mmCIF file of C-alpha atoms in Angstrom:
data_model
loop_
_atom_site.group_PDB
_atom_site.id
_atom_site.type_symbol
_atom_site.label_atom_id
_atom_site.label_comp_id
_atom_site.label_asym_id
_atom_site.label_seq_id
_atom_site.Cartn_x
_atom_site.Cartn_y
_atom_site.Cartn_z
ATOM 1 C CA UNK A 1 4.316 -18.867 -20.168
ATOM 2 C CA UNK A 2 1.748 -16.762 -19.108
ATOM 3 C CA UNK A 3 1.228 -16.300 -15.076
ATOM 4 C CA UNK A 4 -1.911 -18.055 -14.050
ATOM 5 C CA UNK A 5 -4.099 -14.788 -11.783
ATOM 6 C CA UNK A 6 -4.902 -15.956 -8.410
ATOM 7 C CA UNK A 7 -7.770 -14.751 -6.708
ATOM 8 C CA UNK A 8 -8.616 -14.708 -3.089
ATOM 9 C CA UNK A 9 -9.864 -18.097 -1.483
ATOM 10 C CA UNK A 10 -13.119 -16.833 -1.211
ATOM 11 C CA UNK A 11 -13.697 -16.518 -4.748
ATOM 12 C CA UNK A 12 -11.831 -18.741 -5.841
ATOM 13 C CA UNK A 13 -14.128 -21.187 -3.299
ATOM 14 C CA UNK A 14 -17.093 -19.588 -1.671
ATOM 15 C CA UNK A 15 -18.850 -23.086 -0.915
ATOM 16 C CA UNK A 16 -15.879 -24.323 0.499
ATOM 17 C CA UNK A 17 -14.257 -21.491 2.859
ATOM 18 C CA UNK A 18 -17.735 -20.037 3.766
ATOM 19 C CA UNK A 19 -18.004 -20.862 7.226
ATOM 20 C CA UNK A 20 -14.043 -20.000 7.832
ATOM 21 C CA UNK A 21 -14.144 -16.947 5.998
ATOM 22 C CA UNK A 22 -17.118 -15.766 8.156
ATOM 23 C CA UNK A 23 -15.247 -16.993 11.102
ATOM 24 C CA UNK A 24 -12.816 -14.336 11.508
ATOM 25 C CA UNK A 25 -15.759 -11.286 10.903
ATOM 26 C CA UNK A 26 -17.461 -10.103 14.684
ATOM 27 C CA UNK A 27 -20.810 -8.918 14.903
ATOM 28 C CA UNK A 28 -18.786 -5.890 16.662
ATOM 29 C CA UNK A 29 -16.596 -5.053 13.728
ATOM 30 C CA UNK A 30 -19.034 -5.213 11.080
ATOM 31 C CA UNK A 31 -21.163 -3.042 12.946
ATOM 32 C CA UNK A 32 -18.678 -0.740 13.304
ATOM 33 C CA UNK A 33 -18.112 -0.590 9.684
ATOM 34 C CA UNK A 34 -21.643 -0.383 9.249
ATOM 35 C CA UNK A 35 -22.016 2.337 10.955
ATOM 36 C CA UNK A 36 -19.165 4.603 8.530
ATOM 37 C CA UNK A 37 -20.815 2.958 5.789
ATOM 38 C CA UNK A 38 -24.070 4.979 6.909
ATOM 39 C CA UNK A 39 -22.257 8.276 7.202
ATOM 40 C CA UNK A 40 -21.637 7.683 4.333
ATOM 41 C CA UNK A 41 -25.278 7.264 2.385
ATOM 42 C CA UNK A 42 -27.910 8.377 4.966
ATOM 43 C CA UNK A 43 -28.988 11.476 7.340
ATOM 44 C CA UNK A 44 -27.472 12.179 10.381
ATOM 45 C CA UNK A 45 -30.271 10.908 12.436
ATOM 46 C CA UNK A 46 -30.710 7.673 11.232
ATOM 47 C CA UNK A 47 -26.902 7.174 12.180
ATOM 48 C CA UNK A 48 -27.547 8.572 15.596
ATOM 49 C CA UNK A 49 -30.527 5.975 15.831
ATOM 50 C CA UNK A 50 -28.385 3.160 14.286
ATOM 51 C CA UNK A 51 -25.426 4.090 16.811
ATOM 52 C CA UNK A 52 -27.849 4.051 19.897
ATOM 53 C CA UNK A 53 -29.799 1.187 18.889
ATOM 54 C CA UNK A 54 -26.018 -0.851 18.445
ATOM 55 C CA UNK A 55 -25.428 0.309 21.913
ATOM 56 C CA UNK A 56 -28.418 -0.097 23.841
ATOM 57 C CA UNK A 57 -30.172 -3.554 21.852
ATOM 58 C CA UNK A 58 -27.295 -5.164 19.290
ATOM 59 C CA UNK A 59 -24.153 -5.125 20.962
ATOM 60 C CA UNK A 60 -24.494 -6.359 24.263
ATOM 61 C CA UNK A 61 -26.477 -9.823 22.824
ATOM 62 C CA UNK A 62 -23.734 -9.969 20.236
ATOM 63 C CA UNK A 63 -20.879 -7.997 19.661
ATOM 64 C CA UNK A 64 -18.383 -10.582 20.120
ATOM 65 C CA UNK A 65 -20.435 -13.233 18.458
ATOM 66 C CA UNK A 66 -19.330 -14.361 14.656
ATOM 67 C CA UNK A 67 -21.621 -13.943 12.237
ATOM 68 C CA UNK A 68 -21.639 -16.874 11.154
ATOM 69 C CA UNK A 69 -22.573 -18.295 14.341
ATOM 70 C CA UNK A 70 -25.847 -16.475 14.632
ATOM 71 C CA UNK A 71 -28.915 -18.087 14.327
ATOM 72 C CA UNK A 72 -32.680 -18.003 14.431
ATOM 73 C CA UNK A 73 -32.979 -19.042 17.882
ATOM 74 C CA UNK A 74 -30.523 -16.530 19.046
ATOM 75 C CA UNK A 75 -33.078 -13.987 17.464
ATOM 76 C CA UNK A 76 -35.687 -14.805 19.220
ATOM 77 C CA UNK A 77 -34.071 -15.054 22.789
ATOM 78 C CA UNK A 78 -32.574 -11.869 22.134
ATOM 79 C CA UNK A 79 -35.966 -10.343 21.326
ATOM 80 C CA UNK A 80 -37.672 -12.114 23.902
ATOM 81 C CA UNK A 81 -35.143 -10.096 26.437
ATOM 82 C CA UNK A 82 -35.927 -6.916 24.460
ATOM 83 C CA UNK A 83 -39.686 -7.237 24.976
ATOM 84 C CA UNK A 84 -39.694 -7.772 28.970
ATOM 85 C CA UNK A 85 -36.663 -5.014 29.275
ATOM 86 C CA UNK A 86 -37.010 -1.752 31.157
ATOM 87 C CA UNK A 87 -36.656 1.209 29.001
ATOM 88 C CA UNK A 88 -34.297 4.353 29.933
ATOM 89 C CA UNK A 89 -37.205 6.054 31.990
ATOM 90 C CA UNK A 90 -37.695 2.879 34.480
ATOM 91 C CA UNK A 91 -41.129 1.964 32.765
ATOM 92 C CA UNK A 92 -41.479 -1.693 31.133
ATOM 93 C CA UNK A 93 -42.539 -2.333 27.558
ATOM 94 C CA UNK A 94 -41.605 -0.396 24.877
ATOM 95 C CA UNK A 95 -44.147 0.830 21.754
ATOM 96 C CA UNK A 96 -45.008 -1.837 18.932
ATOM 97 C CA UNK A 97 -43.418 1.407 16.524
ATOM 98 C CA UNK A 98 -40.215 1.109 18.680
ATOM 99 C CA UNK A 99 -40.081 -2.724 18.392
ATOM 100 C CA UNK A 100 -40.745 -2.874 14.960
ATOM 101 C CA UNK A 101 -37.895 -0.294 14.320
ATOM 102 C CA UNK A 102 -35.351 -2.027 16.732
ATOM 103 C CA UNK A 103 -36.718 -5.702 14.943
ATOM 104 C CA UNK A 104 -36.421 -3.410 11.737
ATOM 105 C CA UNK A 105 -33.010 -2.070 11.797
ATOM 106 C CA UNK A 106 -31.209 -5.493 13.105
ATOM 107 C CA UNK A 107 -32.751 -7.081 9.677
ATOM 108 C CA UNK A 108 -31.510 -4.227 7.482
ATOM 109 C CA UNK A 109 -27.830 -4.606 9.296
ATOM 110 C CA UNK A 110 -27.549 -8.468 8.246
ATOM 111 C CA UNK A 111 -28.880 -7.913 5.051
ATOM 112 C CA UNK A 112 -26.203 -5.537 4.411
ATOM 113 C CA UNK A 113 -23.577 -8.088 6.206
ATOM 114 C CA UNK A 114 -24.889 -10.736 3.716
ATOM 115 C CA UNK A 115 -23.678 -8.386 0.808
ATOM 116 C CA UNK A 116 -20.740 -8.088 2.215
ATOM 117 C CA UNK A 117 -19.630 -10.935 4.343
ATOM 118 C CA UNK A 118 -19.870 -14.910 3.014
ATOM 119 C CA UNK A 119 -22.668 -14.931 5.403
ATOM 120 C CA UNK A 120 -26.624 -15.233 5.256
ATOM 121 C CA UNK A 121 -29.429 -13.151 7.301
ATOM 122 C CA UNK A 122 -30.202 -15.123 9.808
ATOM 123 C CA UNK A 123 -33.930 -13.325 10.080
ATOM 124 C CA UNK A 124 -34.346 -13.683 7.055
ATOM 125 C CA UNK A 125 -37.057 -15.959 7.183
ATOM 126 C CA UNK A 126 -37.903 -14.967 10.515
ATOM 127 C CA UNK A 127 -41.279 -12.825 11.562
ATOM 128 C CA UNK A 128 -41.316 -10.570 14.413
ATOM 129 C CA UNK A 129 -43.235 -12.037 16.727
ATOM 130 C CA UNK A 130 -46.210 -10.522 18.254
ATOM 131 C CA UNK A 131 -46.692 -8.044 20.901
ATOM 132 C CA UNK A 132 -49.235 -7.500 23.415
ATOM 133 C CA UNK A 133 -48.932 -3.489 23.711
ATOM 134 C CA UNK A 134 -51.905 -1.895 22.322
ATOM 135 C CA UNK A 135 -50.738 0.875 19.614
ATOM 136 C CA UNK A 136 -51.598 4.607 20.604
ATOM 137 C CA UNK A 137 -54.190 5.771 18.976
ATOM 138 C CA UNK A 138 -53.644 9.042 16.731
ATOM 139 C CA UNK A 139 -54.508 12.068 18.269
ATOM 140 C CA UNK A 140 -55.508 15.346 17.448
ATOM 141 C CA UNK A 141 -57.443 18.457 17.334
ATOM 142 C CA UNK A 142 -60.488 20.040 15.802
ATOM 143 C CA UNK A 143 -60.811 23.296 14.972
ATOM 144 C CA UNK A 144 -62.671 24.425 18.026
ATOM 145 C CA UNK A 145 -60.357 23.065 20.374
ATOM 146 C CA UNK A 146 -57.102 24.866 18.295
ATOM 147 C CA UNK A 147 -59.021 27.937 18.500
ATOM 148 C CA UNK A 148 -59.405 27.382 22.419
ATOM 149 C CA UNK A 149 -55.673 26.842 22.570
ATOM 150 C CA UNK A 150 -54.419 29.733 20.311
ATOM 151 C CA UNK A 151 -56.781 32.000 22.094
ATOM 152 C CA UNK A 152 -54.415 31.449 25.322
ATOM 153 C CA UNK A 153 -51.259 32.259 23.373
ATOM 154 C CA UNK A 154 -50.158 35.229 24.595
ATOM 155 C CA UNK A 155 -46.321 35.500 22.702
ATOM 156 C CA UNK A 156 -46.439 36.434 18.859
ATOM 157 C CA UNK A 157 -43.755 34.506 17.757
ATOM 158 C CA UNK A 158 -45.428 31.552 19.389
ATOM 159 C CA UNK A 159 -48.711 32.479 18.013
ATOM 160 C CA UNK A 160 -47.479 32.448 14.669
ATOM 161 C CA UNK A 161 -45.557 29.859 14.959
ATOM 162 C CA UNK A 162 -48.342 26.874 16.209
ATOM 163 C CA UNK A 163 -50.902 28.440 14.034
ATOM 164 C CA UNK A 164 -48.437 27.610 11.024
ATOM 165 C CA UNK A 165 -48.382 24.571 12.542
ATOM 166 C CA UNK A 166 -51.742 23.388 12.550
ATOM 167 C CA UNK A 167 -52.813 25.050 9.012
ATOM 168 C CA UNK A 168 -49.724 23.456 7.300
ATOM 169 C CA UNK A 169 -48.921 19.881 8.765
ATOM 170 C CA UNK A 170 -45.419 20.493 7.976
ATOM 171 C CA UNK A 171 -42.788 18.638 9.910
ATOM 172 C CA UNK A 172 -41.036 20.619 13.027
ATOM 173 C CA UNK A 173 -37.765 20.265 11.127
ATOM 174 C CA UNK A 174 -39.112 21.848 7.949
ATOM 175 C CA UNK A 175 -41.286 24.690 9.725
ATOM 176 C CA UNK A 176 -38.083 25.255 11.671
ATOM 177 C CA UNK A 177 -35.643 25.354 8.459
ATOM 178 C CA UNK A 178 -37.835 28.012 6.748
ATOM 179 C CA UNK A 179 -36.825 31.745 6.129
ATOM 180 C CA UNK A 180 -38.448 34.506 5.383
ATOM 181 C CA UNK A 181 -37.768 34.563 1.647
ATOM 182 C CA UNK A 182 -39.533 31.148 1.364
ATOM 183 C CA UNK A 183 -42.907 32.879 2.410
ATOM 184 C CA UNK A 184 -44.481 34.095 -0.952
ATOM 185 C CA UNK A 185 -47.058 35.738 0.445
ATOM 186 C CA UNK A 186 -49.696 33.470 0.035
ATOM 187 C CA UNK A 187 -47.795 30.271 0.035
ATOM 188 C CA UNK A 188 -44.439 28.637 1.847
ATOM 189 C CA UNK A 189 -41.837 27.076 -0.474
ATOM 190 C CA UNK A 190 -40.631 23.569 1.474
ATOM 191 C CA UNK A 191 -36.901 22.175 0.412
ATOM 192 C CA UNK A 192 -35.271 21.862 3.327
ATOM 193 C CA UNK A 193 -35.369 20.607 6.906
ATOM 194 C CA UNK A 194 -33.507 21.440 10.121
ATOM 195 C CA UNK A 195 -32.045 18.577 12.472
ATOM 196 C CA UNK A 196 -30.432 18.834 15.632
ATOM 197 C CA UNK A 197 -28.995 15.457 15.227
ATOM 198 C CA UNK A 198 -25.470 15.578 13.621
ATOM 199 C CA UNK A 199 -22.187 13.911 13.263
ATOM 200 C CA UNK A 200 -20.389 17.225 14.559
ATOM 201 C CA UNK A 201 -19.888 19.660 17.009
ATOM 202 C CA UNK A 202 -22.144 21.876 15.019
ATOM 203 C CA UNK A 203 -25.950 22.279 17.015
ATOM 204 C CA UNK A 204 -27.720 21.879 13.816
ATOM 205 C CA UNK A 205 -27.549 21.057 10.691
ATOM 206 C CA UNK A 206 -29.847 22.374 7.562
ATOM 207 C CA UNK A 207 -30.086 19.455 5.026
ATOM 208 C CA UNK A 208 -32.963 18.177 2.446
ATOM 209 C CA UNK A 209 -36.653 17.344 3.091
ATOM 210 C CA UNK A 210 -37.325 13.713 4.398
ATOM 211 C CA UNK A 211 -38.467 13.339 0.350
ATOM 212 C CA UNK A 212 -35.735 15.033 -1.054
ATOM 213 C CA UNK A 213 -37.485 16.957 -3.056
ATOM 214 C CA UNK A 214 -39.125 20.095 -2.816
ATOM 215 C CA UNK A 215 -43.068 21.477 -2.453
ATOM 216 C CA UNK A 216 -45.225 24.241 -2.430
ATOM 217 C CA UNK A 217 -47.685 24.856 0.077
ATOM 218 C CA UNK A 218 -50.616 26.988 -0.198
ATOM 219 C CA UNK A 219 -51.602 28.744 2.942
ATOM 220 C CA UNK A 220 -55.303 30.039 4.420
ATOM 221 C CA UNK A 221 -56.379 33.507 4.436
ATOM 222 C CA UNK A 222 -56.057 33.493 8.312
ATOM 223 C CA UNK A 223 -53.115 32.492 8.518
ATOM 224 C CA UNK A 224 -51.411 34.435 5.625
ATOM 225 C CA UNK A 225 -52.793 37.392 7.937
ATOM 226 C CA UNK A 226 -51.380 36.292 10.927
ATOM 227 C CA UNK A 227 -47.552 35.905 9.285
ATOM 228 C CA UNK A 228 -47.570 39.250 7.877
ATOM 229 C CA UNK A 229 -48.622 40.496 11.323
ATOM 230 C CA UNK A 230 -45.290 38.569 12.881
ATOM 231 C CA UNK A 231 -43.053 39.347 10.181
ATOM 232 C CA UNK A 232 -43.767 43.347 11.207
ATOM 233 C CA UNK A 233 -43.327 42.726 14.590
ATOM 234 C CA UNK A 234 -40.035 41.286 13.621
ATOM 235 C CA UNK A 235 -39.137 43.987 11.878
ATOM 236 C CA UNK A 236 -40.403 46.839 14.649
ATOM 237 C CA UNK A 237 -37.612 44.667 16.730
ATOM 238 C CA UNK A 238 -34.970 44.001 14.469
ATOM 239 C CA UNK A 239 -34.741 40.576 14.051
ATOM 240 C CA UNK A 240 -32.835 38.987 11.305
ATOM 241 C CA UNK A 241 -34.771 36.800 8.672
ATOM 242 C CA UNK A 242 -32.541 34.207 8.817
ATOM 243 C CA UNK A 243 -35.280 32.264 10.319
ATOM 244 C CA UNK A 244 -38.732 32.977 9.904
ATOM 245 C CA UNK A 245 -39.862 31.728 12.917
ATOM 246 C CA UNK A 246 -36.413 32.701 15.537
ATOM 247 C CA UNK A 247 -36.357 33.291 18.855
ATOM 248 C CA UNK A 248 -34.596 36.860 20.816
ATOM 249 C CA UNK A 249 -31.157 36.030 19.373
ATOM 250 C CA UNK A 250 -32.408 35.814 16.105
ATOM 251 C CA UNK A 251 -31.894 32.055 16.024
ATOM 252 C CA UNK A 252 -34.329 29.097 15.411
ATOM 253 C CA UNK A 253 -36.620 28.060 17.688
ATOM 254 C CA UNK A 254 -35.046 25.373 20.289
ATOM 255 C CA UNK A 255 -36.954 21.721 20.136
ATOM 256 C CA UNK A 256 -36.884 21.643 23.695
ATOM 257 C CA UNK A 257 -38.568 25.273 24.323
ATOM 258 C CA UNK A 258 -41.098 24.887 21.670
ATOM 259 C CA UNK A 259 -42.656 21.528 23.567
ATOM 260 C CA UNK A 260 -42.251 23.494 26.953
ATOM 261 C CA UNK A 261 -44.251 26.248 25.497
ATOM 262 C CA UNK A 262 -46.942 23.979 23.773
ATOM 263 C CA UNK A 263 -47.397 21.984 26.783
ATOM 264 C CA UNK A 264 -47.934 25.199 29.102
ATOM 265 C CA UNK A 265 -50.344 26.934 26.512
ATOM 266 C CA UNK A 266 -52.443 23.515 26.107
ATOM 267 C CA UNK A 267 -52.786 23.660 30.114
ATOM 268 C CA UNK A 268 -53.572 26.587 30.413
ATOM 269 C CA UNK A 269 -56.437 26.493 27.206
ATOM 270 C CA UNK A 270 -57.727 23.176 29.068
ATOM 271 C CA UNK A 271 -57.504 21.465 25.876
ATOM 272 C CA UNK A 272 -56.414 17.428 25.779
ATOM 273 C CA UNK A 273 -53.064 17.040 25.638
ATOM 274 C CA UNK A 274 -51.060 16.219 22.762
ATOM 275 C CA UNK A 275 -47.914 15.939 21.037
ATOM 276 C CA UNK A 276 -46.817 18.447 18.864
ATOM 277 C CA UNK A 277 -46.187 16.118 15.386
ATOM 278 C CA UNK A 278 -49.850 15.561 16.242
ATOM 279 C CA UNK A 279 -50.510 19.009 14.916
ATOM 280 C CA UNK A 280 -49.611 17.717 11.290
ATOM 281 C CA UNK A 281 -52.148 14.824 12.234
ATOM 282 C CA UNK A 282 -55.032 17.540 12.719
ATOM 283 C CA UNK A 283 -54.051 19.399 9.440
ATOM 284 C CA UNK A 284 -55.058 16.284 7.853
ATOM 285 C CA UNK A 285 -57.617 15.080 9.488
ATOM 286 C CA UNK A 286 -59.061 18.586 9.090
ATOM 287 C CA UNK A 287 -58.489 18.284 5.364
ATOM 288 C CA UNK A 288 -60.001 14.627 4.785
ATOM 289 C CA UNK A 289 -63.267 15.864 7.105
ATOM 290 C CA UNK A 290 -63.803 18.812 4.603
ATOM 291 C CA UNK A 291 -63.580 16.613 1.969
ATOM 292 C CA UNK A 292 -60.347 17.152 0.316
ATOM 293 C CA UNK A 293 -58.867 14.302 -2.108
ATOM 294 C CA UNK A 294 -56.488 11.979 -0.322
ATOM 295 C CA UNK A 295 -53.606 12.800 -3.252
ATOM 296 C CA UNK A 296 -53.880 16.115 -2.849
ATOM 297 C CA UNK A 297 -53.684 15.821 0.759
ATOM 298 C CA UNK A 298 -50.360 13.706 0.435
ATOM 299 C CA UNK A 299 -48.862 16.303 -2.125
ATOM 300 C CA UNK A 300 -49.190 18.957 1.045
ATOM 301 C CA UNK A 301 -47.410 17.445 3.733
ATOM 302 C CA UNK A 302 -44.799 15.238 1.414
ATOM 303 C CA UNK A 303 -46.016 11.933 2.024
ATOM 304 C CA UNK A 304 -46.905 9.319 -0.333
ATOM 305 C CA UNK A 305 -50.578 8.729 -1.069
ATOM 306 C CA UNK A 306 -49.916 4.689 0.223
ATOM 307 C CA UNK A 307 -48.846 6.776 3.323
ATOM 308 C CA UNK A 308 -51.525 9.022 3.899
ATOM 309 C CA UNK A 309 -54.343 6.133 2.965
ATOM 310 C CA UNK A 310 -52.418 4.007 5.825
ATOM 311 C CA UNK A 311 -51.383 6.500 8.284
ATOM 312 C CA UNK A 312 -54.368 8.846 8.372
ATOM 313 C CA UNK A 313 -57.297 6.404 7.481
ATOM 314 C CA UNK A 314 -59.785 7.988 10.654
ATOM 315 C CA UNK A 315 -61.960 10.468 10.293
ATOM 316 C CA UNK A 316 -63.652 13.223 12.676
ATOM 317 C CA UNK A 317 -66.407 11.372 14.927
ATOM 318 C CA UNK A 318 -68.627 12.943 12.932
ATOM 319 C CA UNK A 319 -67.169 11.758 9.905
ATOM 320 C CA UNK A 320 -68.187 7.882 11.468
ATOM 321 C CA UNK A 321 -71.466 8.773 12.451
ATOM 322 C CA UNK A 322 -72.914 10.252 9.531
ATOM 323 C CA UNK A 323 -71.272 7.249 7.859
ATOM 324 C CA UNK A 324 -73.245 5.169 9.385
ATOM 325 C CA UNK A 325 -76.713 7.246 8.922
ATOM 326 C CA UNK A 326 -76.051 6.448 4.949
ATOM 327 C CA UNK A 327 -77.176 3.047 5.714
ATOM 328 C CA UNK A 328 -80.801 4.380 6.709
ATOM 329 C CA UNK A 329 -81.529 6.086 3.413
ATOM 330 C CA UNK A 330 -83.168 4.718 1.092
#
């Protein structure tokens, strides 16, 4: 007679052994798995962001909580305690973007759980509830203020360096992955990115654009004249093209000196202050004030053209105002 297969209880009985089942699985160890599970299938610095976000929001609301035993209500008094919580420099109130990525993140972790675990999201009918903190509004600069800043930048490398920034919108960590044999001449090949976030004791890691795939990136006159001037001052001194923008040692720029440097040459120009990813905001606002078309524009800087309607939809104040004046004519 042939042996009748058993399978596990589970299967054999999800309605039945659900809640039992779920019993013996801790918000703490399915994190923990969670978290090799995203070594496994994402970048290094969304696992940093998932580990610190575990540490500083998840685990101390519910790491030795069962699954199972999680519920709407616990959502919401968790978050409640998350909105009114000090953040790491002493201030109070974090950004609605931070929020929605710490609300964001929590849902994506028990919708994996509920693939894995005889378990359901408990958010998933849930919506974030509202904040009071005003978003910060996009900033960044025209053309007359960059030329007041880049006029006080006394360092070639850095010259080169935030002028490639502001004619190119391309992220830090793809500027900072680039070598010299990705500069055509009149153009910079993009299909890579540099992180400083990794799993290792390495300081850096080289890896694929955000996209994953790769672009070309046509450059101005100028500033095709102002690389060719850097690259022979590299070579006058000897320094490697590993990098095309490096520092003395031949190695890439550090994050932390480029934001030391940008922050003294932007006092010292008088200019407002801003960040330095708002550079890539300024390349396209430039763009969208001269007129350029909005896929085109997203083609450039390797965002979607859903992302750059959304993300970059204001214009120059002069852009508004003669927007207005077309309701005068006839």
């Amino acid at each position: 007679m042939k042996q009748q297969r058993k399978f596990p209880e589970h299967i054999r009985s999800p309605r039945r052994t659900r809640r039992s089942a779920a019993k013996t699985v801790s918000f703490g160890d399915a994190a923990a798995l969670y978290i090799e599970y995203s070594k496994a299938v994402t970048s290094a610095e969304t696992v940093v962001k998932r580990m610190r976000y575990f540490a500083q929001f998840y685990n101390t609301a519910f790491a030795e909580r069962d699954l199972a035993g999680i519920c709407p209500s616990d959502i919401y008094l968790w978050f409640d305690g998350v909105l009114v919580a000090k953040r790491r420099d002493g201030k109070s109130g974090y950004a609605p973007r931070t929020l929605r990525s710490i609300w964001g993140q929590l849902y994506t972790f028990f919708s994996w759980c509920s693939t894995r675990y005889p378990v359901e999201n408990p958010m998933y009918t849930l919506k974030m509830p509202r904040t009071r903190a005003a978003e910060r509004n996009m900033t960044f600069w025209e053309v007359s203020e960059f030329r007041k800043f880049i006029a006080h930048v006394d360092d070639m490398t850095w010259r080169a360096f935030f002028t490639f920034q502001y004619y190119t919108g391309c992220r830090i960590g793809e500027t900072l992955a680039l070598q010299e044999k990705d500069y055509t001449g009149c153009a910079v090949n993009i299909d890579k990115s540099l992180s400083k976030q990794t799993l290792t004791d390495a300081f850096f890691e080289i890896k694929s654009t955000k996209t994953g795939k790769r672009r070309s990136v046509p450059l101005p006159v100028s500033l095709q004249k102002t690389l060719n001037e850097y690259i022979s001052w590299k070579r006058e001194r000897g320094l490697p093209a590993d990098f095309l923008f490096c520092g003395k040692d031949g190695g890439h720029l550090p994050h932390s000196t480029i934001r030391r440097r940008f922050d003294v040459y932007t006092r010292a120009a008088g200019v407002p202050r801003i960040k330095i990813h708002d550079l890539r905001h300024s390349y396209v606002s430039l763009l969208i004030h001269k007129g350029a078309n909005l896929a085109v524009i997203a083609s450039l800087i390797g965002d979607s053209f859903e992302q750059v309607t959304n993300t970059y939809g204001h214009m120059y104040e002069s852009d508004r105002i003669n927007a207005v004046r077309l309701l005068d004519r006839d």
